[in-house]
mmCIF file of C-alpha atoms and ligand atoms in Angstrom:
data_model
loop_
_atom_site.group_PDB
_atom_site.id
_atom_site.type_symbol
_atom_site.label_atom_id
_atom_site.label_comp_id
_atom_site.label_asym_id
_atom_site.label_seq_id
_atom_site.Cartn_x
_atom_site.Cartn_y
_atom_site.Cartn_z
ATOM 1 C CA MET X 1 34.272 -23.644 17.421
ATOM 2 C CA ARG X 2 35.152 -26.461 14.990
ATOM 3 C CA VAL X 3 36.234 -25.449 11.493
ATOM 4 C CA TYR X 4 36.143 -27.409 8.248
ATOM 5 C CA ASN X 5 39.686 -28.715 8.009
ATOM 6 C CA PHE X 6 40.869 -29.573 4.496
ATOM 7 C CA SER X 7 44.387 -30.564 5.559
ATOM 8 C CA ALA X 8 46.075 -33.285 3.506
ATOM 9 C CA GLY X 9 47.408 -34.887 6.653
ATOM 10 C CA PRO X 10 47.228 -35.191 9.545
ATOM 11 C CA SER X 11 43.636 -34.505 8.714
ATOM 12 C CA THR X 12 40.177 -34.117 10.097
ATOM 13 C CA LEU X 13 38.693 -36.938 12.194
ATOM 14 C CA PRO X 14 34.999 -37.649 12.736
ATOM 15 C CA GLU X 15 33.700 -35.356 15.460
ATOM 16 C CA GLU X 16 31.842 -38.220 17.183
ATOM 17 C CA VAL X 17 35.113 -40.131 17.431
ATOM 18 C CA LEU X 18 36.871 -37.198 19.062
ATOM 19 C CA LYS X 19 34.008 -36.795 21.531
ATOM 20 C CA GLU X 20 34.050 -40.469 22.377
ATOM 21 C CA ALA X 21 37.809 -40.396 22.909
ATOM 22 C CA GLN X 22 37.394 -37.339 25.103
ATOM 23 C CA ARG X 23 34.701 -39.032 27.153
ATOM 24 C CA ASP X 24 36.816 -42.139 27.709
ATOM 25 C CA LEU X 25 40.079 -40.327 28.245
ATOM 26 C CA LEU X 26 40.114 -40.518 32.049
ATOM 27 C CA ASP X 27 38.707 -44.014 32.391
ATOM 28 C CA PHE X 28 39.129 -46.439 29.536
ATOM 29 C CA ALA X 29 36.954 -49.563 29.590
ATOM 30 C CA GLY X 30 36.526 -49.460 33.377
ATOM 31 C CA THR X 31 40.267 -49.605 34.040
ATOM 32 C CA GLY X 32 40.275 -46.318 35.944
ATOM 33 C CA MET X 33 43.103 -45.239 33.622
ATOM 34 C CA SER X 34 43.410 -43.535 30.278
ATOM 35 C CA ILE X 35 44.174 -45.572 27.177
ATOM 36 C CA THR X 36 47.466 -43.650 27.069
ATOM 37 C CA GLU X 37 48.421 -44.900 30.522
ATOM 38 C CA ILE X 38 47.756 -48.636 30.402
ATOM 39 C CA SER X 39 50.268 -51.307 29.478
ATOM 40 C CA HIS X 40 50.146 -52.539 25.943
ATOM 41 C CA ARG X 41 50.088 -56.019 27.530
ATOM 42 C CA ASN X 42 46.883 -55.138 29.391
ATOM 43 C CA LYS X 43 43.990 -57.335 28.236
ATOM 44 C CA ALA X 44 41.924 -54.215 27.589
ATOM 45 C CA PHE X 45 44.489 -52.952 25.104
ATOM 46 C CA GLU X 46 44.976 -56.312 23.461
ATOM 47 C CA ALA X 47 41.225 -56.291 22.852
ATOM 48 C CA VAL X 48 41.638 -52.952 21.042
ATOM 49 C CA VAL X 49 44.276 -54.361 18.681
ATOM 50 C CA ASN X 50 42.238 -57.494 18.033
ATOM 51 C CA GLU X 51 39.006 -55.662 17.342
ATOM 52 C CA ALA X 52 40.736 -53.081 15.124
ATOM 53 C CA SER X 53 42.376 -55.755 12.994
ATOM 54 C CA SER X 54 39.267 -57.896 12.729
ATOM 55 C CA LEU X 55 37.153 -54.862 11.790
ATOM 56 C CA LEU X 56 39.708 -53.935 9.142
ATOM 57 C CA ARG X 57 39.550 -57.497 7.806
ATOM 58 C CA GLU X 58 35.783 -57.380 7.709
ATOM 59 C CA LEU X 59 35.485 -53.921 6.130
ATOM 60 C CA MET X 60 38.157 -54.466 3.460
ATOM 61 C CA GLY X 61 37.400 -58.137 2.870
ATOM 62 C CA ILE X 62 40.981 -59.107 3.700
ATOM 63 C CA PRO X 63 41.564 -62.821 3.046
ATOM 64 C CA GLU X 64 42.520 -65.126 5.937
ATOM 65 C CA ASP X 65 46.012 -65.737 4.598
ATOM 66 C CA TYR X 66 46.946 -62.064 4.880
ATOM 67 C CA ALA X 67 48.595 -60.473 7.903
ATOM 68 C CA VAL X 68 47.170 -57.233 9.291
ATOM 69 C CA ILE X 69 49.687 -55.336 11.368
ATOM 70 C CA PHE X 70 50.054 -51.963 13.047
ATOM 71 C CA VAL X 71 53.533 -50.440 12.981
ATOM 72 C CA GLN X 72 55.275 -47.093 13.457
ATOM 73 C CA GLY X 73 57.508 -44.927 11.300
ATOM 74 C CA GLY X 74 54.870 -43.762 8.868
ATOM 75 C CA ALA X 75 54.435 -44.763 5.266
ATOM 76 C CA SER X 76 57.956 -43.437 4.671
ATOM 77 C CA GLN X 77 59.414 -46.194 6.848
ATOM 78 C CA GLN X 78 57.593 -48.707 4.670
ATOM 79 C CA PHE X 79 59.453 -47.346 1.626
ATOM 80 C CA ALA X 80 62.417 -49.223 3.144
ATOM 81 C CA ALA X 81 60.435 -52.109 4.647
ATOM 82 C CA VAL X 82 59.069 -53.065 1.223
ATOM 83 C CA PRO X 83 62.458 -53.904 -0.364
ATOM 84 C CA LEU X 84 63.809 -55.258 2.932
ATOM 85 C CA ASN X 85 60.993 -57.806 3.102
ATOM 86 C CA LEU X 86 60.452 -58.562 -0.560
ATOM 87 C CA MET X 87 63.488 -57.817 -2.725
ATOM 88 C CA HIS X 88 64.869 -61.347 -2.924
ATOM 89 C CA THR X 89 66.374 -61.402 -6.394
ATOM 90 C CA GLY X 90 67.224 -57.703 -6.304
ATOM 91 C CA THR X 91 64.902 -56.240 -8.939
ATOM 92 C CA ALA X 92 61.643 -54.398 -8.374
ATOM 93 C CA ASP X 93 59.436 -52.190 -10.520
ATOM 94 C CA TYR X 94 58.160 -48.773 -9.476
ATOM 95 C CA MET X 95 55.531 -46.627 -11.126
ATOM 96 C CA VAL X 96 56.555 -43.074 -10.303
ATOM 97 C CA THR X 97 53.300 -41.127 -10.345
ATOM 98 C CA GLY X 98 54.003 -38.504 -7.718
ATOM 99 C CA ASN X 99 56.318 -37.289 -5.011
ATOM 100 C CA PHE X 100 55.737 -40.105 -2.526
ATOM 101 C CA ALA X 101 55.984 -42.664 -5.336
ATOM 102 C CA LYS X 102 59.332 -41.127 -6.240
ATOM 103 C CA LYS X 103 60.527 -41.308 -2.657
ATOM 104 C CA ALA X 104 59.515 -44.972 -2.486
ATOM 105 C CA TRP X 105 61.494 -45.643 -5.680
ATOM 106 C CA GLN X 106 64.535 -43.748 -4.384
ATOM 107 C CA GLU X 107 64.451 -45.751 -1.154
ATOM 108 C CA GLY X 108 64.137 -48.950 -3.160
ATOM 109 C CA LYS X 109 67.327 -48.051 -5.043
ATOM 110 C CA ILE X 110 69.291 -48.223 -1.800
ATOM 111 C CA TYR X 111 68.628 -51.955 -1.640
ATOM 112 C CA GLY X 112 68.724 -53.100 -5.233
ATOM 113 C CA ASN X 113 67.750 -52.572 -8.801
ATOM 114 C CA ALA X 114 64.618 -50.456 -8.399
ATOM 115 C CA VAL X 115 63.395 -49.922 -11.948
ATOM 116 C CA LYS X 116 61.350 -46.832 -12.759
ATOM 117 C CA VAL X 117 58.975 -48.474 -15.240
ATOM 118 C CA ALA X 118 56.641 -45.488 -15.559
ATOM 119 C CA ASP X 119 56.981 -41.799 -14.799
ATOM 120 C CA SER X 120 54.394 -39.064 -15.140
ATOM 121 C CA SER X 121 56.671 -36.190 -14.113
ATOM 122 C CA ASP X 122 56.765 -35.013 -17.761
ATOM 123 C CA ARG X 123 53.376 -33.395 -17.143
ATOM 124 C CA THR X 124 53.921 -32.627 -13.449
ATOM 125 C CA TYR X 125 52.190 -35.837 -12.358
ATOM 126 C CA THR X 126 48.778 -34.760 -13.598
ATOM 127 C CA TYR X 127 47.961 -38.211 -14.965
ATOM 128 C CA ILE X 128 48.466 -41.919 -14.314
ATOM 129 C CA PRO X 129 50.286 -43.706 -17.159
ATOM 130 C CA ASP X 130 48.274 -46.403 -18.952
ATOM 131 C CA VAL X 131 48.909 -49.506 -16.839
ATOM 132 C CA ASP X 132 48.540 -51.789 -19.859
ATOM 133 C CA ALA X 133 51.405 -50.056 -21.666
ATOM 134 C CA VAL X 134 53.969 -50.240 -18.867
ATOM 135 C CA PRO X 135 57.058 -52.376 -19.647
ATOM 136 C CA PHE X 136 57.141 -54.349 -16.393
ATOM 137 C CA SER X 137 60.311 -56.380 -15.783
ATOM 138 C CA GLU X 138 60.212 -60.125 -16.341
ATOM 139 C CA ASN X 139 61.927 -60.919 -13.066
ATOM 140 C CA ALA X 140 60.625 -58.290 -10.629
ATOM 141 C CA ASP X 141 60.187 -59.287 -6.993
ATOM 142 C CA TYR X 142 57.280 -56.857 -6.788
ATOM 143 C CA VAL X 143 55.643 -53.915 -8.534
ATOM 144 C CA HIS X 144 55.161 -50.798 -6.414
ATOM 145 C CA ILE X 145 52.402 -48.242 -6.998
ATOM 146 C CA THR X 146 50.886 -45.332 -5.080
ATOM 147 C CA SER X 147 47.138 -45.770 -5.433
ATOM 148 C CA ASN X 148 46.305 -42.124 -4.723
ATOM 149 C CA ASN X 149 48.751 -39.276 -5.220
ATOM 150 C CA THR X 150 48.019 -36.954 -2.337
ATOM 151 C CA ILE X 151 49.960 -33.953 -3.579
ATOM 152 C CA PHE X 152 48.922 -33.998 -7.233
ATOM 153 C CA GLY X 153 45.341 -35.225 -6.854
ATOM 154 C CA THR X 154 45.452 -38.291 -9.086
ATOM 155 C CA ARG X 155 44.492 -41.901 -8.479
ATOM 156 C CA PHE X 156 44.693 -45.265 -10.146
ATOM 157 C CA VAL X 157 41.237 -46.206 -11.383
ATOM 158 C CA LYS X 158 42.544 -49.418 -12.912
ATOM 159 C CA PHE X 159 45.342 -51.326 -11.189
ATOM 160 C CA PRO X 160 48.099 -53.050 -13.158
ATOM 161 C CA GLN X 161 47.685 -56.770 -13.700
ATOM 162 C CA VAL X 162 51.134 -58.153 -13.105
ATOM 163 C CA LYS X 163 52.822 -61.456 -12.426
ATOM 164 C CA ALA X 164 54.856 -60.093 -9.541
ATOM 165 C CA PRO X 165 53.130 -59.213 -6.269
ATOM 166 C CA LEU X 166 51.541 -55.782 -6.437
ATOM 167 C CA VAL X 167 52.557 -53.507 -3.566
ATOM 168 C CA ALA X 168 50.491 -50.383 -2.982
ATOM 169 C CA ASP X 169 50.990 -47.319 -0.837
ATOM 170 C CA MET X 170 47.354 -46.513 -0.027
ATOM 171 C CA SER X 171 48.056 -43.869 2.599
ATOM 172 C CA SER X 172 45.629 -41.357 1.188
ATOM 173 C CA ASP X 173 42.798 -43.541 -0.088
ATOM 174 C CA ILE X 174 42.645 -46.626 2.093
ATOM 175 C CA LEU X 175 39.038 -47.273 3.197
ATOM 176 C CA SER X 176 37.707 -44.680 0.759
ATOM 177 C CA ARG X 177 36.767 -47.075 -2.041
ATOM 178 C CA GLU X 178 36.271 -50.790 -2.478
ATOM 179 C CA ILE X 179 39.307 -52.724 -3.636
ATOM 180 C CA ASP X 180 39.965 -56.423 -4.108
ATOM 181 C CA VAL X 181 42.717 -57.055 -1.551
ATOM 182 C CA SER X 182 43.482 -60.475 -3.048
ATOM 183 C CA LYS X 183 44.859 -58.701 -6.133
ATOM 184 C CA PHE X 184 47.604 -57.148 -3.977
ATOM 185 C CA GLY X 185 50.616 -58.713 -2.298
ATOM 186 C CA VAL X 186 51.071 -55.877 0.175
ATOM 187 C CA ILE X 187 49.082 -52.756 1.026
ATOM 188 C CA TYR X 188 50.412 -50.168 3.451
ATOM 189 C CA ALA X 189 49.090 -46.857 4.674
ATOM 190 C CA GLY X 190 50.088 -44.177 7.136
ATOM 191 C CA ALA X 191 46.925 -43.671 9.158
ATOM 192 C CA GLN X 192 46.882 -39.897 9.423
ATOM 193 C CA LYS X 193 44.875 -39.278 6.242
ATOM 194 C CA ASN X 194 41.871 -41.527 6.519
ATOM 195 C CA ILE X 195 42.033 -43.546 9.713
ATOM 196 C CA ALA X 196 43.636 -42.090 12.823
ATOM 197 C CA PRO X 197 46.064 -39.527 14.213
ATOM 198 C CA ALA X 198 49.683 -39.758 13.022
ATOM 199 C CA GLY X 199 51.760 -42.492 14.609
ATOM 200 C CA VAL X 200 50.349 -45.740 13.302
ATOM 201 C CA THR X 201 50.883 -47.305 9.905
ATOM 202 C CA ILE X 202 48.821 -50.227 8.694
ATOM 203 C CA VAL X 203 50.377 -53.060 6.719
ATOM 204 C CA ILE X 204 48.284 -55.754 5.038
ATOM 205 C CA ALA X 205 50.469 -58.470 3.553
ATOM 206 C CA LYS X 206 49.993 -61.889 2.044
ATOM 207 C CA ARG X 207 51.690 -64.176 4.568
ATOM 208 C CA SER X 208 53.335 -66.432 2.015
ATOM 209 C CA LEU X 209 55.287 -63.421 0.676
ATOM 210 C CA ILE X 210 56.749 -62.232 3.952
ATOM 211 C CA GLN X 211 58.368 -65.326 5.392
ATOM 212 C CA SER X 212 61.946 -64.534 4.409
ATOM 213 C CA PRO X 213 62.927 -60.916 4.909
ATOM 214 C CA LEU X 214 66.434 -60.014 3.727
ATOM 215 C CA PRO X 215 69.154 -60.845 6.290
ATOM 216 C CA VAL X 216 69.880 -57.126 6.772
ATOM 217 C CA CYS X 217 66.225 -56.290 7.514
ATOM 218 C CA PRO X 218 65.972 -54.792 11.021
ATOM 219 C CA THR X 219 63.792 -56.896 13.319
ATOM 220 C CA MET X 220 61.355 -54.022 13.748
ATOM 221 C CA LEU X 221 60.801 -53.831 10.000
ATOM 222 C CA GLN X 222 60.171 -57.547 9.562
ATOM 223 C CA TRP X 223 56.480 -57.879 8.824
ATOM 224 C CA LYS X 224 56.708 -61.553 9.769
ATOM 225 C CA VAL X 225 57.868 -60.668 13.272
ATOM 226 C CA GLN X 226 55.147 -58.049 13.678
ATOM 227 C CA ASP X 227 52.550 -60.527 12.459
ATOM 228 C CA GLU X 228 53.714 -63.326 14.765
ATOM 229 C CA ASN X 229 53.543 -60.916 17.683
ATOM 230 C CA ASN X 230 50.100 -59.525 16.840
ATOM 231 C CA SER X 231 51.660 -56.037 16.416
ATOM 232 C CA LEU X 232 52.860 -56.231 20.029
ATOM 233 C CA TYR X 233 56.529 -57.060 19.464
ATOM 234 C CA ASN X 234 57.362 -53.807 21.207
ATOM 235 C CA THR X 235 55.234 -50.953 22.513
ATOM 236 C CA PRO X 236 52.854 -50.065 19.701
ATOM 237 C CA PRO X 237 51.340 -46.599 19.144
ATOM 238 C CA CYS X 238 48.494 -47.304 21.543
ATOM 239 C CA PHE X 239 46.477 -44.121 21.234
ATOM 240 C CA PRO X 240 46.398 -43.952 17.403
ATOM 241 C CA ILE X 241 45.403 -47.637 17.268
ATOM 242 C CA TYR X 242 42.590 -46.927 19.702
ATOM 243 C CA ILE X 243 41.350 -43.996 17.592
ATOM 244 C CA ALA X 244 41.608 -46.193 14.505
ATOM 245 C CA LEU X 245 39.302 -48.666 16.237
ATOM 246 C CA LEU X 246 36.719 -45.943 16.894
ATOM 247 C CA VAL X 247 36.951 -44.789 13.265
ATOM 248 C CA LEU X 248 36.531 -48.356 11.997
ATOM 249 C CA ARG X 249 33.524 -48.966 14.236
ATOM 250 C CA ARG X 250 31.927 -45.806 12.920
ATOM 251 C CA LEU X 251 32.675 -46.778 9.329
ATOM 252 C CA LYS X 252 30.973 -50.120 9.870
ATOM 253 C CA ALA X 253 27.919 -48.427 11.393
ATOM 254 C CA LEU X 254 27.759 -46.121 8.360
ATOM 255 C CA GLY X 255 27.452 -49.116 6.061
ATOM 256 C CA GLY X 256 31.096 -49.881 5.341
ATOM 257 C CA ILE X 257 33.332 -48.942 2.451
ATOM 258 C CA LYS X 258 30.640 -49.193 -0.212
ATOM 259 C CA ALA X 259 28.554 -46.614 1.640
ATOM 260 C CA ILE X 260 31.442 -44.223 2.335
ATOM 261 C CA ASN X 261 32.616 -44.561 -1.260
ATOM 262 C CA GLU X 262 29.227 -43.350 -2.498
ATOM 263 C CA ILE X 263 29.477 -40.349 -0.205
ATOM 264 C CA ASN X 264 33.068 -39.706 -1.328
ATOM 265 C CA GLU X 265 32.092 -39.858 -5.006
ATOM 266 C CA TYR X 266 29.238 -37.496 -4.293
ATOM 267 C CA LYS X 267 31.455 -34.985 -2.460
ATOM 268 C CA ALA X 268 34.189 -35.064 -5.109
ATOM 269 C CA GLY X 269 31.576 -34.915 -7.859
ATOM 270 C CA LEU X 270 30.087 -31.722 -6.424
ATOM 271 C CA LEU X 271 33.467 -30.046 -6.195
ATOM 272 C CA TYR X 272 34.764 -31.081 -9.627
ATOM 273 C CA ALA X 273 31.459 -30.182 -11.283
ATOM 274 C CA PHE X 274 31.645 -26.740 -9.749
ATOM 275 C CA ILE X 275 35.279 -26.236 -10.794
ATOM 276 C CA ASP X 276 34.644 -27.506 -14.341
ATOM 277 C CA GLY X 277 31.615 -25.253 -14.695
ATOM 278 C CA SER X 278 33.618 -22.211 -13.652
ATOM 279 C CA SER X 279 35.846 -20.058 -15.806
ATOM 280 C CA PHE X 280 37.600 -18.736 -12.694
ATOM 281 C CA TYR X 281 38.800 -21.964 -11.045
ATOM 282 C CA ARG X 282 40.770 -24.718 -12.715
ATOM 283 C CA ASN X 283 41.883 -28.262 -11.886
ATOM 284 C CA GLY X 284 44.709 -29.408 -14.147
ATOM 285 C CA VAL X 285 44.413 -33.168 -13.650
ATOM 286 C CA VAL X 286 43.407 -35.475 -16.510
ATOM 287 C CA LYS X 287 39.733 -36.152 -15.783
ATOM 288 C CA GLU X 288 39.858 -39.947 -15.719
ATOM 289 C CA CYS X 289 42.692 -39.839 -13.200
ATOM 290 C CA ARG X 290 41.175 -37.424 -10.717
ATOM 291 C CA SER X 291 41.421 -38.308 -7.050
ATOM 292 C CA ILE X 292 38.260 -38.298 -4.978
ATOM 293 C CA MET X 293 40.342 -37.560 -1.860
ATOM 294 C CA ASN X 294 42.588 -34.631 -2.848
ATOM 295 C CA VAL X 295 41.365 -31.907 -5.162
ATOM 296 C CA PRO X 296 43.958 -29.322 -6.234
ATOM 297 C CA PHE X 297 42.715 -26.172 -7.934
ATOM 298 C CA VAL X 298 43.861 -22.671 -8.839
ATOM 299 C CA THR X 299 42.354 -19.248 -9.443
ATOM 300 C CA PRO X 300 43.562 -17.071 -12.357
ATOM 301 C CA SER X 301 46.589 -15.745 -10.405
ATOM 302 C CA LYS X 302 49.032 -16.466 -7.589
ATOM 303 C CA GLU X 303 47.908 -13.320 -5.783
ATOM 304 C CA LEU X 304 44.290 -14.472 -5.863
ATOM 305 C CA ASP X 305 45.336 -17.954 -4.695
ATOM 306 C CA GLU X 306 46.978 -16.381 -1.686
ATOM 307 C CA ALA X 307 43.954 -14.229 -0.950
ATOM 308 C CA PHE X 308 41.707 -17.270 -1.328
ATOM 309 C CA VAL X 309 43.575 -19.316 1.266
ATOM 310 C CA LYS X 310 43.567 -16.414 3.702
ATOM 311 C CA GLU X 311 39.935 -15.417 3.280
ATOM 312 C CA ALA X 312 38.758 -19.029 3.355
ATOM 313 C CA ALA X 313 40.503 -19.515 6.694
ATOM 314 C CA GLY X 314 38.684 -16.451 7.959
ATOM 315 C CA ALA X 315 35.440 -18.132 6.946
ATOM 316 C CA GLY X 316 36.272 -21.321 8.871
ATOM 317 C CA LEU X 317 37.604 -23.312 5.900
ATOM 318 C CA VAL X 318 41.206 -24.063 6.832
ATOM 319 C CA SER X 319 44.357 -25.720 5.455
ATOM 320 C CA LEU X 320 43.464 -25.143 1.820
ATOM 321 C CA LYS X 321 46.951 -24.085 0.730
ATOM 322 C CA GLY X 322 48.259 -26.370 -1.991
ATOM 323 C CA HIS X 323 51.470 -28.345 -1.598
ATOM 324 C CA ARG X 324 54.592 -26.295 -2.331
ATOM 325 C CA LEU X 325 55.311 -28.460 -5.393
ATOM 326 C CA VAL X 326 51.958 -27.576 -6.961
ATOM 327 C CA GLY X 327 50.949 -24.227 -5.513
ATOM 328 C CA GLY X 328 47.368 -22.965 -5.592
ATOM 329 C CA MET X 329 44.876 -24.716 -3.358
ATOM 330 C CA ARG X 330 44.163 -28.286 -2.408
ATOM 331 C CA ALA X 331 40.994 -29.491 -0.731
ATOM 332 C CA SER X 332 41.535 -32.835 0.944
ATOM 333 C CA ILE X 333 38.113 -34.368 1.381
ATOM 334 C CA TYR X 334 38.796 -37.655 3.139
ATOM 335 C CA ASN X 335 36.161 -39.942 4.651
ATOM 336 C CA ALA X 336 35.755 -37.714 7.698
ATOM 337 C CA MET X 337 34.991 -34.536 5.726
ATOM 338 C CA PRO X 338 31.224 -34.087 5.887
ATOM 339 C CA VAL X 339 29.207 -33.279 2.756
ATOM 340 C CA GLU X 340 28.337 -29.950 4.438
ATOM 341 C CA GLY X 341 32.052 -29.082 4.498
ATOM 342 C CA VAL X 342 32.333 -29.502 0.734
ATOM 343 C CA LYS X 343 29.128 -27.526 0.194
ATOM 344 C CA ALA X 344 30.452 -24.746 2.418
ATOM 345 C CA LEU X 345 33.676 -24.688 0.382
ATOM 346 C CA ILE X 346 31.773 -24.428 -2.898
ATOM 347 C CA GLU X 347 29.622 -21.646 -1.468
ATOM 348 C CA PHE X 348 32.760 -19.786 -0.408
ATOM 349 C CA MET X 349 34.314 -20.309 -3.854
ATOM 350 C CA LYS X 350 31.238 -18.715 -5.464
ATOM 351 C CA GLN X 351 31.415 -15.708 -3.141
ATOM 352 C CA PHE X 352 35.146 -15.333 -3.671
ATOM 353 C CA GLU X 353 34.760 -15.396 -7.423
ATOM 354 C CA LEU X 354 32.030 -12.752 -7.318
ATOM 355 C CA ALA X 355 34.191 -10.516 -5.150
ATOM 356 C CA HIS X 356 37.390 -10.867 -7.197
ATOM 357 C CA LYS X 357 36.418 -11.516 -10.788
HETATM 358 C C1 PLP Q 1 51.305 -38.808 3.498
HETATM 359 C C2 PLP Q 1 51.793 -39.839 2.574
HETATM 360 C C3 PLP Q 1 53.014 -40.495 2.770
HETATM 361 C C4 PLP Q 1 53.960 -40.132 3.881
HETATM 362 O O1 PLP Q 1 53.474 -40.633 5.062
HETATM 363 P P1 PLP Q 1 54.298 -40.516 6.421
HETATM 364 O O2 PLP Q 1 53.397 -41.252 7.358
HETATM 365 O O3 PLP Q 1 54.453 -39.075 6.724
HETATM 366 O O4 PLP Q 1 55.581 -41.206 6.233
HETATM 367 C C5 PLP Q 1 53.385 -41.473 1.873
HETATM 368 N N1 PLP Q 1 52.601 -41.810 0.838
HETATM 369 C C6 PLP Q 1 51.422 -41.197 0.609
HETATM 370 C C7 PLP Q 1 50.604 -41.601 -0.560
HETATM 371 C C8 PLP Q 1 50.984 -40.195 1.480
HETATM 372 O O5 PLP Q 1 49.812 -39.580 1.244
#
């Protein structure tokens, strides 16, 4: 029996995609082999990479002069790849709006003058600082942001308008809402939240920015090299790329990002409205900064939080335990979480409140 899986990542995938992958597992595209067994130089696999990148271009409206590449090492590897590809003069700005943003900044400091230009840790990352009031450096090689803060449940609604190329870690909200890619220099995302199983990371980068990686940049981290080799410089994560393709095809059939964004707003709206209308549950995030992907909430006590997570799991609503830095609960309601899953969660929350109030 399938459960509703609210894990922050790796997270739930569309059931139809899993069934399709299961169906094709023994014989992929008439090869008589599984996708996990064929060479990455096989024409059938090359077609997977090409279709996945062109679908991503189409869905996100990625301009022609941007590279779309599939790499390994997770978003965390990109924390190093960003300075190694872009930090030419040695200064870069970081908005530290959460734990991953902080890690990106700390990694940046290894390579140069990574300036923390904004920091919302004073109120445990429950808000996004006003982007118009941030003292960005005059000479920054780039400005790094985390568009959605997975652990704390915040997101940028407005992106900073800066001279330097804007670099965004979109691991937990890529493909969930429409964005203007041309406003960004680089976008990267670990796939295991909204796109695919863990193992593949997507990088979208303006080609003119990535032509001269730092001399110490490992070959594997050079976006230019990955781009020139169509993500096939070495063996790529074949299976996650294949699942990404199935997810992208399904997203297109659903009506694209605009359509999924409406569903996402609807799902998050239901959950926040219920929490706000309750005197039992609470979400501590500044309203305008609330994520539509990750919704942290608490009951009146730690003991009840613990009971909630346990009883919810018993009712088929799993992985609701909040991150250790925040405690309480967190419902991650990515693209693949059906509306029924959110409704089932709200129904359970009502029952739990009645039983424990
Ligand atoms: C999950 C996550 C990461 C870490 O991704 P890995 O693929 O595990 O390295 C980084 N940034 C954000 C915003 C995330 O949600």
